[in-house]
XYZ file of C-alpha atoms in Angstrom:
367
model
C -27.002 32.307 35.835
C -24.782 30.415 39.162
C -24.708 33.252 41.233
C -21.356 34.871 41.095
C -21.617 36.257 37.445
C -22.831 39.495 38.377
C -19.797 40.450 40.177
C -16.939 39.425 37.615
C -19.582 41.578 35.315
C -19.018 44.014 38.275
C -15.474 44.213 38.379
C -15.134 44.418 34.450
C -17.276 47.503 34.234
C -15.264 48.663 36.962
C -11.743 48.064 34.945
C -13.245 49.643 32.177
C -12.379 46.731 29.393
C -15.667 46.555 27.947
C -14.172 45.265 24.725
C -12.348 41.788 23.004
C -9.610 42.775 25.475
C -8.836 42.748 29.433
C -8.605 40.635 32.710
C -11.343 39.002 32.605
C -10.720 37.577 29.394
C -7.106 36.601 30.144
C -8.702 35.082 33.366
C -11.448 33.134 31.564
C -8.825 31.726 29.069
C -6.723 30.056 31.555
C -9.216 29.169 34.009
C -10.679 27.030 30.751
C -7.094 25.771 30.213
C -6.563 24.706 33.653
C -9.893 22.550 33.551
C -9.240 21.127 30.184
C -5.577 20.297 31.320
C -3.011 18.620 29.285
C -1.155 21.938 29.191
C -3.361 23.261 26.273
C -3.520 27.245 25.515
C -7.162 28.965 24.732
C -8.635 31.980 22.564
C -11.897 33.013 23.548
C -14.224 34.217 20.653
C -17.342 34.947 19.260
C -18.407 31.422 18.792
C -17.948 27.503 18.733
C -17.987 27.931 14.527
C -15.638 30.712 14.352
C -12.667 28.496 16.972
C -13.437 25.791 14.435
C -13.292 28.180 11.331
C -9.885 29.658 12.916
C -8.271 25.932 13.717
C -9.700 24.973 9.339
C -7.868 28.637 8.323
C -4.399 27.557 10.229
C -4.227 24.178 8.147
C -4.451 26.234 4.890
C -7.190 24.267 2.865
C -7.583 24.124 -0.483
C -10.201 23.654 -2.763
C -9.116 20.418 -3.514
C -8.642 18.879 0.063
C -11.467 16.769 2.333
C -12.274 17.151 5.640
C -13.947 14.132 6.858
C -16.711 15.125 9.152
C -19.005 13.510 11.593
C -22.271 13.751 9.763
C -25.112 13.247 12.814
C -23.881 16.986 14.189
C -25.194 20.908 14.263
C -24.211 22.870 11.015
C -21.861 25.292 12.451
C -19.520 22.072 12.449
C -19.547 21.551 9.112
C -20.256 25.371 7.803
C -17.130 25.909 8.371
C -14.741 23.817 6.060
C -17.336 25.498 3.391
C -15.714 28.928 4.179
C -12.413 27.193 3.577
C -13.774 25.992 0.254
C -12.914 22.885 0.932
C -14.837 19.404 0.138
C -16.545 17.645 3.375
C -17.065 13.774 3.198
C -19.368 12.685 5.624
C -18.926 9.423 8.217
C -21.626 7.267 10.111
C -21.411 7.036 13.914
C -20.575 4.105 16.134
C -23.990 2.094 18.183
C -21.423 2.127 21.118
C -21.039 5.657 21.273
C -23.238 7.562 18.915
C -19.978 9.430 17.952
C -18.087 9.151 14.843
C -17.078 5.284 14.277
C -13.357 4.462 14.703
C -13.677 1.652 12.076
C -15.307 3.266 8.636
C -12.443 5.566 9.992
C -9.494 3.084 9.712
C -10.912 1.444 6.965
C -11.500 4.572 4.883
C -8.071 5.815 6.027
C -6.232 2.825 4.548
C -8.083 2.839 1.509
C -7.120 6.737 0.936
C -4.029 6.460 1.369
C -3.415 3.433 -0.784
C -4.646 6.006 -3.500
C -2.669 8.913 -2.353
C -5.852 10.806 -1.362
C -6.171 11.241 2.550
C -8.245 14.246 4.374
C -6.517 17.502 4.965
C -8.128 16.940 8.459
C -10.746 15.034 10.589
C -13.285 16.868 12.379
C -14.386 14.021 15.160
C -18.056 15.263 16.801
C -18.468 15.067 20.651
C -22.356 14.039 20.856
C -25.134 15.533 22.764
C -22.453 15.648 25.908
C -20.524 12.109 25.089
C -16.780 11.566 23.844
C -15.832 10.250 20.607
C -12.767 7.630 21.552
C -10.504 9.936 21.690
C -6.972 7.868 21.887
C -8.118 5.641 19.074
C -8.887 8.330 16.724
C -5.611 10.314 17.714
C -3.747 6.754 16.931
C -5.281 6.712 13.459
C -4.713 10.804 12.805
C -0.819 9.684 13.589
C -0.578 6.901 11.600
C -1.749 8.629 8.469
C -0.576 12.080 9.174
C -4.328 13.729 9.201
C -4.696 16.240 11.478
C -7.536 15.929 14.072
C -9.832 18.226 15.634
C -12.109 17.460 18.106
C -15.834 19.418 17.771
C -16.273 19.222 21.454
C -19.222 21.863 21.450
C -21.005 19.923 23.388
C -19.270 18.171 25.833
C -17.606 20.440 28.313
C -17.714 18.615 31.347
C -17.543 15.474 30.113
C -14.618 12.980 30.532
C -12.884 9.910 28.069
C -10.767 7.866 30.749
C -8.995 10.681 33.027
C -9.203 13.328 29.898
C -11.278 15.559 29.676
C -13.366 16.564 26.805
C -11.501 19.375 24.519
C -7.904 18.301 25.278
C -7.480 16.338 22.182
C -6.034 16.194 18.553
C -4.272 19.576 17.086
C -7.147 20.902 17.944
C -10.220 20.996 19.587
C -12.953 23.829 20.578
C -15.436 24.282 22.473
C -19.077 25.882 22.563
C -20.340 28.834 25.175
C -23.907 29.372 23.491
C -26.817 30.188 25.201
C -28.397 26.554 25.089
C -25.056 24.425 26.659
C -23.932 23.032 29.985
C -22.347 27.007 30.477
C -22.658 30.003 28.728
C -21.183 33.303 28.477
C -24.244 34.603 26.021
C -22.831 33.513 22.588
C -19.131 32.466 22.567
C -16.517 29.467 21.938
C -13.121 28.620 22.314
C -10.036 27.078 20.460
C -7.899 24.661 22.839
C -4.863 23.607 21.611
C -1.308 22.339 22.917
C 0.377 24.466 19.801
C 1.184 27.615 21.533
C 2.360 29.267 18.260
C -0.983 28.272 17.019
C -2.931 29.647 19.047
C -1.414 32.675 18.563
C -1.839 32.798 15.753
C -4.974 31.811 15.738
C -5.358 35.440 17.907
C -3.722 37.352 15.086
C -7.134 36.657 12.783
C -9.531 36.662 15.504
C -8.722 40.617 16.074
C -8.964 41.718 11.954
C -5.253 40.708 11.951
C -3.662 43.340 12.543
C 0.070 43.487 11.883
C 2.519 45.550 13.995
C 2.306 48.723 13.234
C 1.149 51.956 13.968
C -1.215 52.498 11.282
C -3.646 49.499 10.249
C -1.802 47.488 8.202
C -2.393 44.078 7.070
C -0.510 41.409 4.997
C -3.430 39.024 5.371
C -6.863 39.149 6.118
C -8.281 37.790 9.553
C -11.750 37.837 11.250
C -14.057 39.993 13.872
C -13.974 36.778 15.781
C -12.677 37.541 19.340
C -14.835 37.332 22.785
C -15.721 40.309 24.516
C -14.233 40.753 28.364
C -17.317 40.798 29.901
C -18.868 37.939 27.748
C -15.764 36.052 29.663
C -16.733 37.757 32.648
C -19.980 35.775 32.891
C -18.108 32.556 31.915
C -15.622 32.992 34.650
C -19.239 32.882 36.841
C -20.488 29.922 34.815
C -17.393 27.382 35.255
C -17.759 27.714 38.855
C -20.563 25.621 38.642
C -19.883 23.795 35.527
C -18.811 20.127 37.705
C -22.401 20.872 39.597
C -24.239 20.897 36.408
C -22.651 17.915 34.951
C -24.014 15.955 38.124
C -27.375 17.339 38.048
C -28.034 16.575 33.709
C -26.903 13.560 34.980
C -28.983 12.697 37.522
C -31.662 14.176 35.114
C -30.864 11.574 32.904
C -30.968 8.724 35.542
C -34.359 9.845 37.168
C -35.523 9.276 33.034
C -33.999 6.090 32.603
C -35.176 4.370 35.994
C -38.577 5.575 35.002
C -38.614 4.392 30.818
C -35.535 2.224 30.565
C -38.654 -0.954 31.400
C -41.278 0.335 28.412
C -41.367 -1.663 25.097
C -39.584 0.834 22.645
C -37.463 3.310 24.455
C -33.751 3.244 24.742
C -31.711 5.640 25.673
C -28.120 6.987 24.012
C -25.289 4.250 25.627
C -21.988 5.682 27.590
C -19.096 2.864 26.760
C -17.345 2.338 29.847
C -14.719 4.912 28.812
C -16.954 7.566 28.660
C -18.531 10.073 31.434
C -21.051 11.881 29.586
C -22.445 14.738 30.436
C -25.233 13.725 29.491
C -26.021 17.863 28.271
C -29.219 16.342 26.803
C -30.923 13.302 27.558
C -31.406 11.439 24.173
C -33.770 8.201 23.407
C -35.240 6.308 20.265
C -38.417 5.394 19.787
C -39.394 2.164 17.901
C -42.948 2.585 16.334
C -43.196 -0.984 16.315
C -42.452 -2.195 19.823
C -43.800 1.047 21.780
C -47.067 1.391 19.160
C -45.985 5.114 18.890
C -44.045 6.901 16.432
C -40.991 10.108 17.821
C -43.079 12.329 16.181
C -46.403 11.047 18.521
C -44.479 11.526 21.954
C -42.700 15.040 20.172
C -46.210 16.363 19.472
C -47.884 14.942 22.803
C -45.241 16.759 24.633
C -45.797 19.546 22.739
C -49.654 19.923 23.357
C -49.145 20.031 26.938
C -46.415 22.881 26.616
C -43.248 20.828 26.812
C -40.959 21.339 24.226
C -38.608 18.332 22.494
C -36.533 17.726 19.806
C -35.734 15.134 16.720
C -31.745 14.495 17.309
C -28.991 16.219 14.321
C -30.579 15.636 11.049
C -27.386 13.713 9.953
C -25.714 16.811 7.262
C -25.454 14.452 4.319
C -29.311 14.067 4.352
C -29.204 17.982 3.959
C -30.334 19.869 1.238
C -27.328 21.632 1.046
C -25.433 18.371 1.037
C -27.177 16.747 -2.062
C -24.868 14.527 -3.715
C -21.927 14.329 -1.011
C -19.389 11.791 0.073
C -21.215 9.801 2.529
C -19.280 6.803 4.114
C -21.499 4.382 6.885
C -24.457 1.990 7.647
C -27.021 4.419 7.663
C -27.219 4.413 11.469
C -27.035 7.961 11.923
C -30.129 7.738 9.972
C -31.545 5.577 11.943
C -31.426 7.781 15.378
C -33.249 10.265 13.327
C -36.119 8.891 12.505
C -36.852 7.394 15.995
C -34.136 10.157 18.353
C -35.888 12.292 20.690
C -34.202 15.186 23.085
C -36.320 15.378 26.254
C -35.867 18.539 28.502
C -32.649 18.476 30.434
C -32.109 22.007 32.058
C -29.769 21.572 34.474
C -32.321 24.223 36.797
C -35.456 21.450 35.478
C -37.368 20.128 39.334
C -37.817 17.102 40.076
C -42.031 17.699 39.482
C -41.170 19.441 36.001
C -39.559 16.378 35.107
C -41.969 13.709 36.144
C -44.723 15.583 34.504
C -42.497 14.674 31.392
C -42.577 10.771 32.352
C -45.763 10.701 33.201
C -47.186 12.719 29.352
C -45.042 10.060 27.815
C -46.152 7.454 29.621
C -49.703 8.511 28.913
C -48.805 8.834 24.882
C -47.413 5.783 24.935
C -50.890 4.156 26.442
C -52.750 6.111 24.243
C -54.121 8.763 26.858
């Protein structure tokens, strides 16, 4: 917690707004919209997955529609495509940024246009706090008339040039899960410049209840709205977001300064157009150069009470999506095989980080 959350929660309790309505909820949506910028409107919901589901629902998908998605992502960034009974096609990432590759997208869009088989939407995923190449991907979507959703669940606080992540596309989604840069104890946000679309999503997120003195429903909806108490926590968290980005970037820099000269260790790149939040410090381990595999380091750290995790397993490698369509060169597969996320919490002390660094060095030195 950042320190001011309890005061916002106290105000929410005093106002007696506990359910998914209230002044803190309104203020949180307005505050996130102001932070993201770009004249956007926001809807606070129960999770980033719920936000993505609402965005897809608004596109009126059918079983014949394809949605193109970055393969290296968390499952919640893909499952809503299945909720809408549409078909995902998975795309590889760029070596420049570790986000969805614009060159692969452009080539695939040209081929699809020639066959009159364009996707209904593209979901471009920001990864580990790093923005996609927003301008380029927006240009492709506009040129081919395809709806664009930026999955910015991992990148609130990061920037693309002079734009905040979460400000692009037809929709963007944010996450406030407990492991993100700021949290509401769970929760998410749907973001769009289209106020009418956000109004429609708000209606769907509250069980699609029509205006009537009784419960009247002309379509189906969801119980997706964020509670006023969760939003109160979010207000306190939002006040320390920029401070946490600075701290995570400092943690990344300390890792890089300590390990950059170690043979076989490489860090997630940062293009000149990106100001990555470094939500997590991600490295790759070349076993031929380092003499150790990624799992050797992971298990050595675990033996000393230090948790680390592999990078996301690409969705096209998941049993659920066996046989799915994939466009790429296998960079995401290689990163999964050799990639590791290091402890990166904002409240991590320098002493704790030094311990992680020393244990990595000890592992590589065979100690």
